[in-house]
PDB file of C-alpha atoms in Angstrom:
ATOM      1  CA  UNK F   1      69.653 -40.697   6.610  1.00  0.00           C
ATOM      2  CA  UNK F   2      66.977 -38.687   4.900  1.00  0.00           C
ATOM      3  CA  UNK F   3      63.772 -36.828   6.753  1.00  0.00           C
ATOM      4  CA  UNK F   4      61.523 -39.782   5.229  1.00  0.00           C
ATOM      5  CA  UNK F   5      63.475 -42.473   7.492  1.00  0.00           C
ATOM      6  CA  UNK F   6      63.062 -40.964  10.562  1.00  0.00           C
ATOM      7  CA  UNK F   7      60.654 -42.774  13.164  1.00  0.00           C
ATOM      8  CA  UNK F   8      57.725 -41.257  14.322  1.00  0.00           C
ATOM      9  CA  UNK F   9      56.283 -40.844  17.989  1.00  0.00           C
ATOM     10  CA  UNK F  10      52.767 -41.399  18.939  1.00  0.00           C
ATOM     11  CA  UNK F  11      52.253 -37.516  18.590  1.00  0.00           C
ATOM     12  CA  UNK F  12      53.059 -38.024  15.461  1.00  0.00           C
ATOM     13  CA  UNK F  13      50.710 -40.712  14.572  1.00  0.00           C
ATOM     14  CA  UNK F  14      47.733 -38.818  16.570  1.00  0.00           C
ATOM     15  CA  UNK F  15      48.209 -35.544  14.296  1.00  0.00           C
ATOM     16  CA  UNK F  16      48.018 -37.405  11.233  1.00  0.00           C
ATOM     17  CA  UNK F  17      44.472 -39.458  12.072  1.00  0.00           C
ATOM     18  CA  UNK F  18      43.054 -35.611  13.323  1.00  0.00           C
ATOM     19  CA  UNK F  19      44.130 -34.230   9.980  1.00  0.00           C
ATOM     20  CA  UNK F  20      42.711 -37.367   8.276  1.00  0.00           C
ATOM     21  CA  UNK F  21      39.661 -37.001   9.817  1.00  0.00           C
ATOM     22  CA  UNK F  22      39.445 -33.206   9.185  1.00  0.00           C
ATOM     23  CA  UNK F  23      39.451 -34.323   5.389  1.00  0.00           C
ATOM     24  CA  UNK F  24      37.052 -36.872   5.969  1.00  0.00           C
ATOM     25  CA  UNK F  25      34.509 -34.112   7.595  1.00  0.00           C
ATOM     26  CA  UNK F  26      35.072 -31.611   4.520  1.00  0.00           C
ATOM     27  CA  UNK F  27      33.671 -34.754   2.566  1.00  0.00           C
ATOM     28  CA  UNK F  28      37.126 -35.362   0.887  1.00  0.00           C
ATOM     29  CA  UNK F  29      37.945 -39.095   1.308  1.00  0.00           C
ATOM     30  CA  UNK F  30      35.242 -41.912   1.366  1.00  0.00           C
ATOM     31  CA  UNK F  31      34.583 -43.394   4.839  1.00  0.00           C
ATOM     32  CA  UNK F  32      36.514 -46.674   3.523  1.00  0.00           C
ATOM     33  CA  UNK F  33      39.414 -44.406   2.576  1.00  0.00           C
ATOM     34  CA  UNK F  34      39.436 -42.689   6.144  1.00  0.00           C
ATOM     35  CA  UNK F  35      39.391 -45.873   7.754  1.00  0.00           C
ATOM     36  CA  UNK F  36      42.291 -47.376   5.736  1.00  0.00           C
ATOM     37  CA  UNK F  37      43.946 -44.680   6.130  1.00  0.00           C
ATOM     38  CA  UNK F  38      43.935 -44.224   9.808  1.00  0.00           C
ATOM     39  CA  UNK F  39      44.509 -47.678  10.397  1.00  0.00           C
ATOM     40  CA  UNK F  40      47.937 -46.890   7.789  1.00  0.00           C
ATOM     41  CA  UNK F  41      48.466 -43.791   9.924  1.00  0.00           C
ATOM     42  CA  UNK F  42      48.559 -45.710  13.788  1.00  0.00           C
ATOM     43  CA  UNK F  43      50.810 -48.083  12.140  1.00  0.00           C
ATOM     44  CA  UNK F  44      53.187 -46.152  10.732  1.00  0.00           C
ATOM     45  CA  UNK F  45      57.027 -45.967  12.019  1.00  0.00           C
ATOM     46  CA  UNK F  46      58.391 -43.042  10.180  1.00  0.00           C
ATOM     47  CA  UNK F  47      57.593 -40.222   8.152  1.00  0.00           C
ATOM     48  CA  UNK F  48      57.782 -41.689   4.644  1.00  0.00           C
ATOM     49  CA  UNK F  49      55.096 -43.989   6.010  1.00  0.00           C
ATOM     50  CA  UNK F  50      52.592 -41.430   6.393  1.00  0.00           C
ATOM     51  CA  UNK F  51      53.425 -39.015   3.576  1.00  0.00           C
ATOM     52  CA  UNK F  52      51.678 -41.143   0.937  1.00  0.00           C
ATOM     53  CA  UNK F  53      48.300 -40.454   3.050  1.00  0.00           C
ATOM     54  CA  UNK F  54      48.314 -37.121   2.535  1.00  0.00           C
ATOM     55  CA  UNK F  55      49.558 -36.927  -1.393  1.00  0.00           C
ATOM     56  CA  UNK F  56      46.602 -36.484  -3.056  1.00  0.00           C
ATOM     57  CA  UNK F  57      44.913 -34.500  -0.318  1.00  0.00           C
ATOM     58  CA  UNK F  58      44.991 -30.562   0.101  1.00  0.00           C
ATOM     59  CA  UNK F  59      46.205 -28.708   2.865  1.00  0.00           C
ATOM     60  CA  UNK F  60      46.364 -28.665   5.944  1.00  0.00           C
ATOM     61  CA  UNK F  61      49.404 -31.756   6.356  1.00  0.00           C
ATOM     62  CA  UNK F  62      50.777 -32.376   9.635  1.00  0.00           C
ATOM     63  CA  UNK F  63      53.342 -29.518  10.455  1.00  0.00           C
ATOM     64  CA  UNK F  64      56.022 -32.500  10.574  1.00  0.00           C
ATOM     65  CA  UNK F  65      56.105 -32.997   7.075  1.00  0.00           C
ATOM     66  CA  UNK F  66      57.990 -30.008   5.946  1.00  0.00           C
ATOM     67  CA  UNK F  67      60.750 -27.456   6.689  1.00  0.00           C
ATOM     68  CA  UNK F  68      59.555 -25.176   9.924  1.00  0.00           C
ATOM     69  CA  UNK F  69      57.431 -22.331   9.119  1.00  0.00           C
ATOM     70  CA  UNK F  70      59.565 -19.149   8.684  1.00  0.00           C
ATOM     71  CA  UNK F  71      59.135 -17.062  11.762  1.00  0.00           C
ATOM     72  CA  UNK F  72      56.860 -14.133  10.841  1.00  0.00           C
ATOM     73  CA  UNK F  73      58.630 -10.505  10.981  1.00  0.00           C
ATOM     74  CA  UNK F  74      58.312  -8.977  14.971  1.00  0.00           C
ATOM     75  CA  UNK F  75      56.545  -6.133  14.890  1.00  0.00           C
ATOM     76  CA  UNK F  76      56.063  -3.674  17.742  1.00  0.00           C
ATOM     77  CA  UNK F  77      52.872  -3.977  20.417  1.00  0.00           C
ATOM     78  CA  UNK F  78      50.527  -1.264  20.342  1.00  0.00           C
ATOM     79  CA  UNK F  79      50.996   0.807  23.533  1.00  0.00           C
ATOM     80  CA  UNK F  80      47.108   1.087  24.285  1.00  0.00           C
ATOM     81  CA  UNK F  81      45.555  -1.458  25.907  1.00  0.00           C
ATOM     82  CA  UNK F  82      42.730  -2.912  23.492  1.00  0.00           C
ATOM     83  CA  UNK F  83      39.522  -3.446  25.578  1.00  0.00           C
ATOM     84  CA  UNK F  84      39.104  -7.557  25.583  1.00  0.00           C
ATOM     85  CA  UNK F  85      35.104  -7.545  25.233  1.00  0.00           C
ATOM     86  CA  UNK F  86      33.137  -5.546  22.934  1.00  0.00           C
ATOM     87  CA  UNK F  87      30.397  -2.618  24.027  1.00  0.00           C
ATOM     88  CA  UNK F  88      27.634  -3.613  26.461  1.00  0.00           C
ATOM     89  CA  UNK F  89      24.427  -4.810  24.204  1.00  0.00           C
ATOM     90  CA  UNK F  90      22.252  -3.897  27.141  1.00  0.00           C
ATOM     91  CA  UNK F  91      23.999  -0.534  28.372  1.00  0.00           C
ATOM     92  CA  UNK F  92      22.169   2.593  27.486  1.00  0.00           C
ATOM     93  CA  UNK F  93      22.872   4.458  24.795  1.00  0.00           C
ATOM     94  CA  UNK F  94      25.674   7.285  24.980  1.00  0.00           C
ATOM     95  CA  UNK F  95      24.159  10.911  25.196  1.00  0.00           C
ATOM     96  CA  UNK F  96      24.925  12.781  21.929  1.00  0.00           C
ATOM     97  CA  UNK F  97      26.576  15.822  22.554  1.00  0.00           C
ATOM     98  CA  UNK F  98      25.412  19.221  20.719  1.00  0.00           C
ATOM     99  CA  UNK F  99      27.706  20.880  20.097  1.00  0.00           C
ATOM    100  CA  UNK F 100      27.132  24.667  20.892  1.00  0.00           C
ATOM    101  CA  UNK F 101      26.389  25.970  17.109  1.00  0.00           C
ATOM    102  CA  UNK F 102      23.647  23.206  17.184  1.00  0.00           C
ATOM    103  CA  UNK F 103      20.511  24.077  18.477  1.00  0.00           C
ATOM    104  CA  UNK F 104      18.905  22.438  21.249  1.00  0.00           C
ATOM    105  CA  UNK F 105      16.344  19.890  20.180  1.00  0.00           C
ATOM    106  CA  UNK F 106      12.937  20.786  21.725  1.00  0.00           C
ATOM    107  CA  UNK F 107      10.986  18.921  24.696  1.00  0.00           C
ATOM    108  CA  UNK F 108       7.863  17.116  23.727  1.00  0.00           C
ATOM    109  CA  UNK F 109       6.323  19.026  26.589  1.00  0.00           C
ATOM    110  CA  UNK F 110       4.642  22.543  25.592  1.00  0.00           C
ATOM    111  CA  UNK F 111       5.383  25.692  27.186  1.00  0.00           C
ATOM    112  CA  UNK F 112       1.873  26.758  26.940  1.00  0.00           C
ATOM    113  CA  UNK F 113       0.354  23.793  28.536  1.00  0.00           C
ATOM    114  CA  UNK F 114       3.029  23.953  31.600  1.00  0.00           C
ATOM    115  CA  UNK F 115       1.957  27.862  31.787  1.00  0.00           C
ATOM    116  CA  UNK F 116      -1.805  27.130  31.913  1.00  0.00           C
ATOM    117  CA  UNK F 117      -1.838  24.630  34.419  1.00  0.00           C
ATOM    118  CA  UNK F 118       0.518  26.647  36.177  1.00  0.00           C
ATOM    119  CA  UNK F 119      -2.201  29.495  36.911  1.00  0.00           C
ATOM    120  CA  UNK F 120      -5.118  27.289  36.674  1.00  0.00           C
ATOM    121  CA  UNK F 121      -3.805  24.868  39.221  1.00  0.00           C
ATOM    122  CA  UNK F 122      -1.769  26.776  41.360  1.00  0.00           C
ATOM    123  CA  UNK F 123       0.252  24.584  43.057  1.00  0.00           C
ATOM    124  CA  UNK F 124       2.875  23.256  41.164  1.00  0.00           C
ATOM    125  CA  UNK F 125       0.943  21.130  38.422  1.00  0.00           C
ATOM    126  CA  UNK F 126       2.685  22.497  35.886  1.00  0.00           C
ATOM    127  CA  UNK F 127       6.104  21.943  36.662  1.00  0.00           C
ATOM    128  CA  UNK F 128       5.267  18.489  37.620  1.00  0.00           C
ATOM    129  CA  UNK F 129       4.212  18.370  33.382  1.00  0.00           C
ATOM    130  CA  UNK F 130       7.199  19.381  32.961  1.00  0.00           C
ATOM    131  CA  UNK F 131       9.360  17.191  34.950  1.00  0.00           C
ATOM    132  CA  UNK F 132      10.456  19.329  37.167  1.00  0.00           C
ATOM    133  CA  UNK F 133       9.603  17.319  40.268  1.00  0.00           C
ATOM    134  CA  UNK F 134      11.340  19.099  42.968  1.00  0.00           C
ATOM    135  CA  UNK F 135      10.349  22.701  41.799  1.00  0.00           C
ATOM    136  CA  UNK F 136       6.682  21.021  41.903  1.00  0.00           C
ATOM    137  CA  UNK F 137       7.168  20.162  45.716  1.00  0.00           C
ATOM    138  CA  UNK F 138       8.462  23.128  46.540  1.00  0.00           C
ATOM    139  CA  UNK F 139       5.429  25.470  44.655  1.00  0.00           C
ATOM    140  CA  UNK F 140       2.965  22.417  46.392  1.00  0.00           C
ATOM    141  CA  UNK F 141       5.010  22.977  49.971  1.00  0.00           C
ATOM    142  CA  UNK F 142       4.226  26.884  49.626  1.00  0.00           C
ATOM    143  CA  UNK F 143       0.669  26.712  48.549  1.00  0.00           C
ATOM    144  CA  UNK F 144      -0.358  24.873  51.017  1.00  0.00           C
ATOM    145  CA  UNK F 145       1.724  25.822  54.035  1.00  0.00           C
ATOM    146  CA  UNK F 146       1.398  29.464  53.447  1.00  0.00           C
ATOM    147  CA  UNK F 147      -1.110  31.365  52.137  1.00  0.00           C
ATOM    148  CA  UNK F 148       1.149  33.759  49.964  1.00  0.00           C
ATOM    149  CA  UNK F 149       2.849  30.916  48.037  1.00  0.00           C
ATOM    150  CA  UNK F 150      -0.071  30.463  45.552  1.00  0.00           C
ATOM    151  CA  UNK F 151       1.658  33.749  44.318  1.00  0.00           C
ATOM    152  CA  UNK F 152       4.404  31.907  42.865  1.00  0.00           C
ATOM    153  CA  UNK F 153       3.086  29.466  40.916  1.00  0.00           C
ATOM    154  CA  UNK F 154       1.160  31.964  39.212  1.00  0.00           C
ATOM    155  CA  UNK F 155       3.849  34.175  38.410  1.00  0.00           C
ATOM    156  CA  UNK F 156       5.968  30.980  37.367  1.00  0.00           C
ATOM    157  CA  UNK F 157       2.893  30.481  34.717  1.00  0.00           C
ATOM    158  CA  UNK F 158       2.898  33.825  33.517  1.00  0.00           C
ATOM    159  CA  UNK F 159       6.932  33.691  33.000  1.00  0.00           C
ATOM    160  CA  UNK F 160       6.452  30.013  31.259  1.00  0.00           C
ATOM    161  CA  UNK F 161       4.295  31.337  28.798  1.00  0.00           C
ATOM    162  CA  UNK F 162       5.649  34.398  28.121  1.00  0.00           C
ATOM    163  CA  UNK F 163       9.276  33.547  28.170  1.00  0.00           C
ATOM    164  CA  UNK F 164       9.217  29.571  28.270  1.00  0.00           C
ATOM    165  CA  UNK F 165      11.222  27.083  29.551  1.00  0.00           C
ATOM    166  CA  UNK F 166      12.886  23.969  29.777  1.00  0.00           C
ATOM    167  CA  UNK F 167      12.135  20.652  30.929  1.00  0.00           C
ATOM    168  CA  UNK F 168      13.859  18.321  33.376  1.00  0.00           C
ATOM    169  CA  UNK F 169      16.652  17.350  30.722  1.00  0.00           C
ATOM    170  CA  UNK F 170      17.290  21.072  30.135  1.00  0.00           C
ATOM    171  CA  UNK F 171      15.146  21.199  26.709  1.00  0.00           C
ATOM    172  CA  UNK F 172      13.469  23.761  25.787  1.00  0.00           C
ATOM    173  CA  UNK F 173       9.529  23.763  26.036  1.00  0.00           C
ATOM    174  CA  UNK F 174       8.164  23.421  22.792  1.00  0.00           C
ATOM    175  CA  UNK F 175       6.412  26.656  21.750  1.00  0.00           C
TER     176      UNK F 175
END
């Protein structure tokens, strides 16, 4: 008995009319065509009934028709685990790292402005400019709580504009 005599199950049948009307989507056979040929298709009893509906069509056939595909060569699994989603569209962006030949990128903030404010407005203004907000409450705690502490904001103005600085994110203060 050859392959075209065998009979056909219902599985058979309902491959065939998805196929069909795959074709019939990509515009290939009319809609008369499609429905005579589905109608050919759920009547069918073996598979030289339904080869003559797919003749003059192109791939894809049902997988029935032919020989089994030839199993594809086994290769070996990668041993790292591939992450299943891509990166986070809404996580922040990675830090670049300098690398230590690189220089620094400067602060938007100016050293000279954090150094006048410290000594005009001696309590900690300066290093709040800065973003330095926990050196500011410490120069504001002293200022006010003791009367030596304006000292040190002053002196912490003098050294910002002589030597500079750097901001909260460890820049330096722009000259």
């Amino acid at each position: 008995m050859g392959s075209d005599e065998l009979r056909i199950g219902t599985a058979e049948r309902e491959e065939a009319a998805r196929l069909l009307a795959d074709h019939f989507g990509m515009g290939r056979i009319t809609p008369d065509e499609y429905e005579i040929r589905v109608t050919d298709a759920y009547a069918a009893t073996t598979l030289g009934d339904l080869r003559p509906l797919f003749r003059d069509l192109p791939p894809p056939h049902p997988g029935f028709f032919g020989p089994p595909p030839m199993s594809a060569p086994v290769y070996a699994q990668p041993t790292t685990q591939l992450p299943m989603y891509g990166p986070d569209p809404y996580a922040p962006p990675a830090p670049v790292p300098y690398a230590p030949s690189m220089p620094m990128p400067y602060s938007p903030r100016s050293k000279t402005v954090a150094g006048v404010l410290q000594i005009l407005l001696p309590f900690g203004v300066g290093r709040f400019y800065t973003g330095q907000t926990a050196l500011g409450v410490a120069q504001l705690f002293a200022t006010f709580c003791t009367g030596v502490g304006v000292l040190w904001p002053i002196i912490d103005g003098i050294v910002l504009l002589v030597n500079g600085g750097s901001d909260a994110e460890g820049r330096p203060l722009r000259p």
